[in-house]
PDB file of C-alpha atoms in Angstrom:
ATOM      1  CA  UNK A 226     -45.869 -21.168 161.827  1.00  0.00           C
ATOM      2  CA  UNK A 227     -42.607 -19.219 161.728  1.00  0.00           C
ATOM      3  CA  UNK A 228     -39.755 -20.313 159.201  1.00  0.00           C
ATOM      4  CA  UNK A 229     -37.015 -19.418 161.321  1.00  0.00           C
ATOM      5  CA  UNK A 230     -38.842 -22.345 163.814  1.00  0.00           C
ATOM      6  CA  UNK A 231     -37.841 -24.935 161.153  1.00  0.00           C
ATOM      7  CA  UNK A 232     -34.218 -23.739 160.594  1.00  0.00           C
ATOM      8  CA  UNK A 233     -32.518 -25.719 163.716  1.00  0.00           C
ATOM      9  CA  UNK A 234     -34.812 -29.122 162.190  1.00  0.00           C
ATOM     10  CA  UNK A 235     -33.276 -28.682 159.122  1.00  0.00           C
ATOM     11  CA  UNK A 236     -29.418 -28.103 160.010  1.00  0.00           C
ATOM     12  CA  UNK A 237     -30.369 -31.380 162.044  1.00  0.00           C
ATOM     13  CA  UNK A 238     -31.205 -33.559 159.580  1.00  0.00           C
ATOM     14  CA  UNK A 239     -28.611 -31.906 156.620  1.00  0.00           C
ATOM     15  CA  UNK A 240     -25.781 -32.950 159.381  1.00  0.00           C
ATOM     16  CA  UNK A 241     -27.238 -36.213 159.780  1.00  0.00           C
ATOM     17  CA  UNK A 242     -27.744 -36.652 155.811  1.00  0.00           C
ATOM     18  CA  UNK A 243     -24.154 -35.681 155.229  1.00  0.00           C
ATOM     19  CA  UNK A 244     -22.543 -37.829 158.287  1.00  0.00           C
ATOM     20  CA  UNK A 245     -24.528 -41.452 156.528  1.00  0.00           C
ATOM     21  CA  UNK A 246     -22.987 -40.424 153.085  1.00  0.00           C
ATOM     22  CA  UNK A 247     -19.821 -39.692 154.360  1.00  0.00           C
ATOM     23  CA  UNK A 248     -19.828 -42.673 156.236  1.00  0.00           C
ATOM     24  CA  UNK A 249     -21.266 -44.667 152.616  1.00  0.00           C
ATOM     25  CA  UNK A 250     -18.791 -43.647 150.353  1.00  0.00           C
ATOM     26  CA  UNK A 251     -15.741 -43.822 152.651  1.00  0.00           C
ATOM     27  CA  UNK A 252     -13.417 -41.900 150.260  1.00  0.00           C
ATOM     28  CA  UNK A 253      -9.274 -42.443 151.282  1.00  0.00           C
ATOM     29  CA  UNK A 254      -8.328 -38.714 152.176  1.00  0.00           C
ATOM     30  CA  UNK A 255      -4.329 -39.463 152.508  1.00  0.00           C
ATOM     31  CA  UNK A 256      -3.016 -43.157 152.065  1.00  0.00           C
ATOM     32  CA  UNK A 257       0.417 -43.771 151.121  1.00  0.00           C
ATOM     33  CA  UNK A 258       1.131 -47.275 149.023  1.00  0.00           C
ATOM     34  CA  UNK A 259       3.997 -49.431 148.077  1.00  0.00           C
ATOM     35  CA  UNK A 260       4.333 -51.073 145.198  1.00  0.00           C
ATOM     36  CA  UNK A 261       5.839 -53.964 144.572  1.00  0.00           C
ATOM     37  CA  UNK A 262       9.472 -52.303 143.784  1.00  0.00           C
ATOM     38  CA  UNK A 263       9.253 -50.745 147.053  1.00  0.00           C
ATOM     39  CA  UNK A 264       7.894 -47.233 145.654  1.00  0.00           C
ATOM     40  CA  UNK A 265       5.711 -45.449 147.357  1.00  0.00           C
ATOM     41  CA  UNK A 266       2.513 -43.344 145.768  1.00  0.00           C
ATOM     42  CA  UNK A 267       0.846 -41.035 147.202  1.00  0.00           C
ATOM     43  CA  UNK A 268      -3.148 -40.224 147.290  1.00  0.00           C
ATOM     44  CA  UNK A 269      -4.008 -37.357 144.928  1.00  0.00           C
ATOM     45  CA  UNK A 270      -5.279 -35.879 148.455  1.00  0.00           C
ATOM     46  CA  UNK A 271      -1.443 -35.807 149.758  1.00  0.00           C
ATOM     47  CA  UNK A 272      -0.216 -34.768 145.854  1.00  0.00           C
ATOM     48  CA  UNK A 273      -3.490 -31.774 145.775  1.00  0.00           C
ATOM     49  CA  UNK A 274      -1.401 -30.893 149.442  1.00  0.00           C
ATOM     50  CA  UNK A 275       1.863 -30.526 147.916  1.00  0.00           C
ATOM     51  CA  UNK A 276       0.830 -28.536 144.755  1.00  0.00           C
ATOM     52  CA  UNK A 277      -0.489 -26.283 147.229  1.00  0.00           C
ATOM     53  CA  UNK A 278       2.396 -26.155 149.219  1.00  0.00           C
ATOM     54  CA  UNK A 279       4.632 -26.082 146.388  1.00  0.00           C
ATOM     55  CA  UNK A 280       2.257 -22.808 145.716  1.00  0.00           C
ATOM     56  CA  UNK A 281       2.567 -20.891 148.218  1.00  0.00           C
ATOM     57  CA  UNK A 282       6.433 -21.216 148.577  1.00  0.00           C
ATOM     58  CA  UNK A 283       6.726 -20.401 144.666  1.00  0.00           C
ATOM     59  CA  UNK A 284       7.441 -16.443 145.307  1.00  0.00           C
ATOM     60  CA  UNK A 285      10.488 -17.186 147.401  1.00  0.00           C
ATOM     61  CA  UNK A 286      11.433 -20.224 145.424  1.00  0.00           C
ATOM     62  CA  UNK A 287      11.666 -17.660 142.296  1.00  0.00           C
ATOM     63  CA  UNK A 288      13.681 -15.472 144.686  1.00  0.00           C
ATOM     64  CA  UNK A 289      16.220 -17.739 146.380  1.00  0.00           C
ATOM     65  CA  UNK A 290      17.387 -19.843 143.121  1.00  0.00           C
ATOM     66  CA  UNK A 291      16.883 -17.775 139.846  1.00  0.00           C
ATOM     67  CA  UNK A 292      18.236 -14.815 138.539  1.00  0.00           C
ATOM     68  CA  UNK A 293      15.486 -12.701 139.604  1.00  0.00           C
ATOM     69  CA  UNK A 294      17.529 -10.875 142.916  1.00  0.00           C
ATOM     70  CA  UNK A 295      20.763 -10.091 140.838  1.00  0.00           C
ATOM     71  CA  UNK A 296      18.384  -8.370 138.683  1.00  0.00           C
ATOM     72  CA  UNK A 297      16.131  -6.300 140.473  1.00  0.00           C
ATOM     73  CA  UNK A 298      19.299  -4.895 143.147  1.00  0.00           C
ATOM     74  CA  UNK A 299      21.035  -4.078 139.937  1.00  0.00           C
ATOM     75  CA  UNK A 300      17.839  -2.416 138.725  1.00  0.00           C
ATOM     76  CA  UNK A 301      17.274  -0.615 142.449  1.00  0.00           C
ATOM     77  CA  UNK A 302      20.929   0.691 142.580  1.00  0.00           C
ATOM     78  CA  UNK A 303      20.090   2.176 139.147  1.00  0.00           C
ATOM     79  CA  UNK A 304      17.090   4.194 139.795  1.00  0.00           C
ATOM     80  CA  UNK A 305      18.925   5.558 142.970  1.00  0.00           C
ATOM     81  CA  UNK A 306      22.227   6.711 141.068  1.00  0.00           C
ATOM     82  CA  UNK A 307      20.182   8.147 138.437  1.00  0.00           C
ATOM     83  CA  UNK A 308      18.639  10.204 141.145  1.00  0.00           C
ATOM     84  CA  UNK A 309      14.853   8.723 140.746  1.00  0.00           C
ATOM     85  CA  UNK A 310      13.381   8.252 143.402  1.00  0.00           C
ATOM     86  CA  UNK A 311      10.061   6.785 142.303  1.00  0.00           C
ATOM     87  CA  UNK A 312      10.943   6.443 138.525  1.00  0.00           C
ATOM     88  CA  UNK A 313      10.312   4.043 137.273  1.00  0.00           C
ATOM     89  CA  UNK A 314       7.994   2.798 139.904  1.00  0.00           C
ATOM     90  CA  UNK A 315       8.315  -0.957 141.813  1.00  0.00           C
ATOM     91  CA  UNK A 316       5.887  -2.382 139.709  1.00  0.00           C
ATOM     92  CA  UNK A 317       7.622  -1.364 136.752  1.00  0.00           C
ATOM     93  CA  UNK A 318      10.885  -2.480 137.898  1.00  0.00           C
ATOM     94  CA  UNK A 319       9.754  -6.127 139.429  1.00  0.00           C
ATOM     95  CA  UNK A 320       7.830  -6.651 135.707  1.00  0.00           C
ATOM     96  CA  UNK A 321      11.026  -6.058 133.766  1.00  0.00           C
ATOM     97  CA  UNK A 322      13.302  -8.690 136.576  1.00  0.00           C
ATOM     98  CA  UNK A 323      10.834 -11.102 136.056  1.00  0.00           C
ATOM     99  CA  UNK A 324      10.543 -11.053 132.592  1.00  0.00           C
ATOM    100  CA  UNK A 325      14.233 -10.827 132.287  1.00  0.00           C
ATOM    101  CA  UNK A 326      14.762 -13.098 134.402  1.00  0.00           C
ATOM    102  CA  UNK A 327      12.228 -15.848 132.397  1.00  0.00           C
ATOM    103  CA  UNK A 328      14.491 -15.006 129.932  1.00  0.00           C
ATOM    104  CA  UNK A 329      17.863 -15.815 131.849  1.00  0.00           C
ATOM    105  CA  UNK A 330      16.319 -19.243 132.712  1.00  0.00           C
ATOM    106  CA  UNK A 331      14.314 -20.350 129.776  1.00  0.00           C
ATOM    107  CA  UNK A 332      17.192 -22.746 129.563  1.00  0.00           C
ATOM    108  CA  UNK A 333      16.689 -24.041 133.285  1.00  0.00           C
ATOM    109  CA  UNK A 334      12.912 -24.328 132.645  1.00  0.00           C
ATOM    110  CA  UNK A 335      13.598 -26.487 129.635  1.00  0.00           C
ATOM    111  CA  UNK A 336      15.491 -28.841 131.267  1.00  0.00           C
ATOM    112  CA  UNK A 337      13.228 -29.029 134.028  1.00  0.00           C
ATOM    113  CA  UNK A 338      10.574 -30.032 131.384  1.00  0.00           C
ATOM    114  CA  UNK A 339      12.199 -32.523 129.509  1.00  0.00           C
ATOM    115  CA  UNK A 340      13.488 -34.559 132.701  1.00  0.00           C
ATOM    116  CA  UNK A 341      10.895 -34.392 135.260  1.00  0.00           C
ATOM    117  CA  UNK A 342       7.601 -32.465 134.453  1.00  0.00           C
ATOM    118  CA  UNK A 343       6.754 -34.247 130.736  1.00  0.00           C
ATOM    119  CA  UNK A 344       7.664 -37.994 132.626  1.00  0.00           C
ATOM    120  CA  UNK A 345       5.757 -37.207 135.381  1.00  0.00           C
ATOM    121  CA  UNK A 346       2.635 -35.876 133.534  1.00  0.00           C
ATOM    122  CA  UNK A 347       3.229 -39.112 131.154  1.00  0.00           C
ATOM    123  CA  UNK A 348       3.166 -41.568 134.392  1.00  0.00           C
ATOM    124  CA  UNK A 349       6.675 -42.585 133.651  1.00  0.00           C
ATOM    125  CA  UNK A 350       8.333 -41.200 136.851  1.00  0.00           C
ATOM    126  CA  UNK A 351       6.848 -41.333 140.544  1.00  0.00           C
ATOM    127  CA  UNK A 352       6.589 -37.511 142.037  1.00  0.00           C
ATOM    128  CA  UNK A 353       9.718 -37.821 144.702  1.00  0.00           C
ATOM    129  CA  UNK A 354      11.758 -38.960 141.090  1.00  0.00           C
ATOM    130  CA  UNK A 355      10.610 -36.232 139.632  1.00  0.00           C
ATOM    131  CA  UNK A 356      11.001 -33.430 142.212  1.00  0.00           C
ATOM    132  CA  UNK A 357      14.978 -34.545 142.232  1.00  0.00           C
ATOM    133  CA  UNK A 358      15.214 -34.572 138.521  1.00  0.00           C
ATOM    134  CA  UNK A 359      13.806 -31.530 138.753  1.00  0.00           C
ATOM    135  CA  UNK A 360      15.923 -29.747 141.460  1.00  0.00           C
ATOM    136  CA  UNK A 361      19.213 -30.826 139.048  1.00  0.00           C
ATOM    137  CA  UNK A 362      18.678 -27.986 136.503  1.00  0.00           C
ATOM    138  CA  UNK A 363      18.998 -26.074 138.982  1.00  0.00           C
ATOM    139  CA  UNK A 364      21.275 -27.556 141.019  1.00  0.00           C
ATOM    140  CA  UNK A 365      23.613 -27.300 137.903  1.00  0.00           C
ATOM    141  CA  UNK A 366      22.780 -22.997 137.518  1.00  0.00           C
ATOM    142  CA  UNK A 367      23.521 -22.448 141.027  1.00  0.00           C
ATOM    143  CA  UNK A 368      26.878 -23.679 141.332  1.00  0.00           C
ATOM    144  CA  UNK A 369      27.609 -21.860 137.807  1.00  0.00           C
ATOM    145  CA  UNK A 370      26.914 -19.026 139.813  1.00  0.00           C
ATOM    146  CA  UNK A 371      28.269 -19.710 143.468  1.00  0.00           C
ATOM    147  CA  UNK A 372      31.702 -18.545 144.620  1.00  0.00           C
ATOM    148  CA  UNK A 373      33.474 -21.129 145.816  1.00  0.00           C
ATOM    149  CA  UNK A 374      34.740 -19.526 149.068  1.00  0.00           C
ATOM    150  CA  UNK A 375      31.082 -18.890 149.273  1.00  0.00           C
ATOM    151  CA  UNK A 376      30.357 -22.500 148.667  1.00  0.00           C
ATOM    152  CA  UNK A 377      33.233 -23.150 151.482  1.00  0.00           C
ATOM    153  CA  UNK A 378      31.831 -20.857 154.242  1.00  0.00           C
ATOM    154  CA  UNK A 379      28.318 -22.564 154.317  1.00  0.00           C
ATOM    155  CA  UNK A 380      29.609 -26.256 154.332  1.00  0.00           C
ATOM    156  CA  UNK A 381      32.122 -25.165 157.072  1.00  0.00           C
ATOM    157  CA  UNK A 382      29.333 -23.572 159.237  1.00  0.00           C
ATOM    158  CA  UNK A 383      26.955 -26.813 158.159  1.00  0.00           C
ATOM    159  CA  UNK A 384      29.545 -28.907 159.675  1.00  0.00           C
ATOM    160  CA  UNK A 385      29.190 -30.846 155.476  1.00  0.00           C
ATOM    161  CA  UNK A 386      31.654 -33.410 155.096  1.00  0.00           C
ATOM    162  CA  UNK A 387      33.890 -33.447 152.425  1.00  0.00           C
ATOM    163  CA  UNK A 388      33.147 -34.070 148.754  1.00  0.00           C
ATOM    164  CA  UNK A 389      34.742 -35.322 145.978  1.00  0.00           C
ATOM    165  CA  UNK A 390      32.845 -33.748 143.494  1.00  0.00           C
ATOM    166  CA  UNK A 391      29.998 -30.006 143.331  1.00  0.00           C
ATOM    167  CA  UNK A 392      27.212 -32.512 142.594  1.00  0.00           C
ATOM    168  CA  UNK A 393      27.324 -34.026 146.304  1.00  0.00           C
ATOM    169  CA  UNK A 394      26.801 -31.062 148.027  1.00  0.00           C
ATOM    170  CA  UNK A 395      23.770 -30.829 149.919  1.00  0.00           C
ATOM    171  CA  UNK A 396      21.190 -28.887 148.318  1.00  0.00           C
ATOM    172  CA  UNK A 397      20.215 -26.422 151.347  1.00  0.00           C
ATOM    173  CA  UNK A 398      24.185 -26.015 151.476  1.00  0.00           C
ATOM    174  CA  UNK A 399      23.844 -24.455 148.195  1.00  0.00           C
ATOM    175  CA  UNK A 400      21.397 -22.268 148.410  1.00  0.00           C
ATOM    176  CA  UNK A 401      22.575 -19.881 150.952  1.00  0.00           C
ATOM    177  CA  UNK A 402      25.637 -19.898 149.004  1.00  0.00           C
ATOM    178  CA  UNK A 403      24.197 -18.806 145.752  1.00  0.00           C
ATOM    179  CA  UNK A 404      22.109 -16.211 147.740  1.00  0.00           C
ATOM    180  CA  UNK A 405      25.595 -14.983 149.249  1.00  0.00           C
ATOM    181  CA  UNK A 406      26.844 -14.620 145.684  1.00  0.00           C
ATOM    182  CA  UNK A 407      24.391 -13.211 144.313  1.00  0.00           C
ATOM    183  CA  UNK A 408      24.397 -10.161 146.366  1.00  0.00           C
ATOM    184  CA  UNK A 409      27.972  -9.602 145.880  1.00  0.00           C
ATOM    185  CA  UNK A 410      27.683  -9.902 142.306  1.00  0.00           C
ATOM    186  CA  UNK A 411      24.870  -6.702 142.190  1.00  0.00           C
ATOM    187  CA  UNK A 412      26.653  -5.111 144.262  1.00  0.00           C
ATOM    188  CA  UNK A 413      29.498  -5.196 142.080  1.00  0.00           C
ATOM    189  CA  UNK A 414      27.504  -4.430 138.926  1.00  0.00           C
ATOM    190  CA  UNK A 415      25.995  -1.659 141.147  1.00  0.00           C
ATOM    191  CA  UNK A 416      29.171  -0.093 141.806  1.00  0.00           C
ATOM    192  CA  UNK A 417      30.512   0.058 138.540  1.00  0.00           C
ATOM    193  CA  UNK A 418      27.047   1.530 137.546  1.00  0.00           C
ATOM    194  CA  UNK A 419      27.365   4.365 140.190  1.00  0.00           C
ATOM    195  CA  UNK A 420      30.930   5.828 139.224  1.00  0.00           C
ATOM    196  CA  UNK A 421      29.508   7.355 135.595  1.00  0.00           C
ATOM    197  CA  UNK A 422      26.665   9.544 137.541  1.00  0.00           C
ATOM    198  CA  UNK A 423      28.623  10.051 140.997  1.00  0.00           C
ATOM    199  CA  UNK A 424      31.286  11.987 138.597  1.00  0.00           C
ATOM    200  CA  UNK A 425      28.179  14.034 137.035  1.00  0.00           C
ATOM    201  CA  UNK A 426      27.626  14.702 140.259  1.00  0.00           C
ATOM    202  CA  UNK A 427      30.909  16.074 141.313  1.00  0.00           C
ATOM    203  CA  UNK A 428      31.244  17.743 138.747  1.00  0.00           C
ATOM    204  CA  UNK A 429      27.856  19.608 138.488  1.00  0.00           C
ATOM    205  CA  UNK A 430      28.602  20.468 142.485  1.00  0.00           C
ATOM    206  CA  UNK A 431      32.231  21.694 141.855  1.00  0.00           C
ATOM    207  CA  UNK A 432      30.274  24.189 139.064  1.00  0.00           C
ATOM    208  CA  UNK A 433      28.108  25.256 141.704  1.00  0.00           C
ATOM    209  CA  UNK A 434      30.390  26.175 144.333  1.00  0.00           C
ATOM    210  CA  UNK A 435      33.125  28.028 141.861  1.00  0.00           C
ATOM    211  CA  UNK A 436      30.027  30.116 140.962  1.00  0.00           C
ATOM    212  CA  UNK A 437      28.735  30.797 144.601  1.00  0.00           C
ATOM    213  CA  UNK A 438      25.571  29.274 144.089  1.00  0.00           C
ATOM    214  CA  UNK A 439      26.040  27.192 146.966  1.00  0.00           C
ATOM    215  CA  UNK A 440      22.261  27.564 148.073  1.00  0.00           C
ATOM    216  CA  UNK A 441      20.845  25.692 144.537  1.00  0.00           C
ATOM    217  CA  UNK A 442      21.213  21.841 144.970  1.00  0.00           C
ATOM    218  CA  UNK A 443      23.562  19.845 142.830  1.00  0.00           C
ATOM    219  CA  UNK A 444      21.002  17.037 142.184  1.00  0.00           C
ATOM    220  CA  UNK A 445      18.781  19.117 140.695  1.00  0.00           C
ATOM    221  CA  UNK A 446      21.208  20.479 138.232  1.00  0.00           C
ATOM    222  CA  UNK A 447      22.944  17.004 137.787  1.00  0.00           C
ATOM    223  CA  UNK A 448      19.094  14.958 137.626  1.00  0.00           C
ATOM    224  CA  UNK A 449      18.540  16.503 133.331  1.00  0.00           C
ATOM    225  CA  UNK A 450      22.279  15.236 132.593  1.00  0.00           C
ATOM    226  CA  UNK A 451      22.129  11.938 133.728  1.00  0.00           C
ATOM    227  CA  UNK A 452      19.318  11.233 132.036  1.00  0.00           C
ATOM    228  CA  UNK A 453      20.478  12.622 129.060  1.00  0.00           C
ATOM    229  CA  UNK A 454      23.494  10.793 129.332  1.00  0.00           C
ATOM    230  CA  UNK A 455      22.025   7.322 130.543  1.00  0.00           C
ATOM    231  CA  UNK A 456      19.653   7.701 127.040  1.00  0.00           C
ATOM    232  CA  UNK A 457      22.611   8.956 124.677  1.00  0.00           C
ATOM    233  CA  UNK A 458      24.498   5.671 125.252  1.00  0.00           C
ATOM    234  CA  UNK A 459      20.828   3.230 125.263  1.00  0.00           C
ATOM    235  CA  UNK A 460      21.561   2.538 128.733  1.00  0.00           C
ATOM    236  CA  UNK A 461      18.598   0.142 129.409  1.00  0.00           C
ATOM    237  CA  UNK A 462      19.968  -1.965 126.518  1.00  0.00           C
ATOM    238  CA  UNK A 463      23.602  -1.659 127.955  1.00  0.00           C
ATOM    239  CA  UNK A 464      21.863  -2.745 131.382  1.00  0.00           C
ATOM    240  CA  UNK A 465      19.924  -5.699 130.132  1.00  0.00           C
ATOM    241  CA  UNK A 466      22.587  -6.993 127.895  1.00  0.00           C
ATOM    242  CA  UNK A 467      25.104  -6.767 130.891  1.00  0.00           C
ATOM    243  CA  UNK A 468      22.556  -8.725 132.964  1.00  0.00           C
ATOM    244  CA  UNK A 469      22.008 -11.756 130.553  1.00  0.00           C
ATOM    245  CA  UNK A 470      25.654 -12.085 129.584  1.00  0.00           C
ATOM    246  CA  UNK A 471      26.867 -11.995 133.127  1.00  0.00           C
ATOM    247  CA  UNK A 472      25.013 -15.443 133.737  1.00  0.00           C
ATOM    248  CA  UNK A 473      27.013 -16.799 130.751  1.00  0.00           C
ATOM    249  CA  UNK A 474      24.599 -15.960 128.206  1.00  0.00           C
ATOM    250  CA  UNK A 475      25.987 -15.304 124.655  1.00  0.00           C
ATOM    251  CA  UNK A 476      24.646 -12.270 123.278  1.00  0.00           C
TER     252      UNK A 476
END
């Protein structure tokens, strides 16, 4: 007799073996429970769910409140004054942010440790008490950070009342705001980086056209130069340094 004759008999009685076990051990899969202060815990099913979640959101978590986009626009508008298209490449680039940018918050990340992941872990603090005491590190880097007309425009448009102190403003208030001011900030960093190799630039191209080569581009006359001149003064250290010490660090 043919094998494949006893396959469907055996997914048959697996199913069936599986279903009465199932049915035997009757495992919780998500239960919430109060205790008798009125906490509630979760099942490690619902707290497996979350760690997931938590997860899968961590790439734009990284991106909307640390350091990381301040860095890597600053690092963008770099390679393109310099003239670089592809040099030195994305991967390169996102490496150094986040590395620099583990840096920037190794303070943050402290915190965070002390008051909510090392009490959790212990079983001193229930995971909603944690996950605030962990959102005020940075709650408290953000608003370092956040203009307040910034601040201003998104509790305006949020229709947020009016609070006496930073600390009471809704979280998903601030951070749009921090976003907004974070951008500017590059930008501004940018800007001051692109004046020392636009006037290379000029310069190279007013060469050119007193000397009627006006067929030879000025970028690749101008590319050797700002290199030169970006290494003669250590620019990544001047660019790093800038970086750290513009988010209050004291270097």
């Amino acid at each position: 007799m043919s094998f494949t004759r006893w396959l469907p008999w055996t997914a048959l009685f697996v199913l069936v073996l599986g279903t009465e076990a199932h049915a035997a051990v009757d495992l919780p899969a998500m239960t919430v429970t109060t205790d008798e202060n009125g906490a509630e815990s979760y099942s490690i099913s619902l707290q497996i769910l979350a760690v997931m979640t938590i997860i899968t959101l961590l790439p734009s978590l990284v991106i909307m409140m640390t350091a990381f986009t301040r860095i890597i626009i600053v690092f963008a508008i770099l390679r393109q004054a310099i003239g670089m298209q592809q040099t030195p490449s994305n991967q390169i680039l996102v490496g150094i942010a986040l590395f620099l940018t583990i840096f920037v918050m190794a303070p943050v990340f402290e915190d965070v440790h002390d008051v909510a992941l090392e009490p959790y872990l212990a079983e001193k603090m229930a995971p909603q008490d944690a996950l605030v005491s962990a959102s005020q590190p940075f709650r408290s880097f953000m608003l370092e950070q956040t203009r307040e007309n910034d601040l201003e425009l998104f509790m305006r448009l949020a229709d947020h009342e009016a609070v006496d102190t930073l600390a009471d403003v809704d979280f998903f208030v601030l951070v749009p705001a921090f976003m907004t001011s974070e951008l500017k900030t590059a930008f501004q960093i940018g800007f001051m980086l692109f004046i020392p190799f636009l006037i290379i630039d000029m310069v190279v191209a007013s060469v050119l056209m007193s000397m009627g080569m006006m067929m030879l581009s000025p970028l690749i006359i101008s590319l050797p130069f700002k290199i030169m001149l970006f290494v003669l003064v250590d620019g990544w250290v001047m660019i790093m340094g800038t970086l750290a010490s513009s988010f209050g660090m004291a270097l």
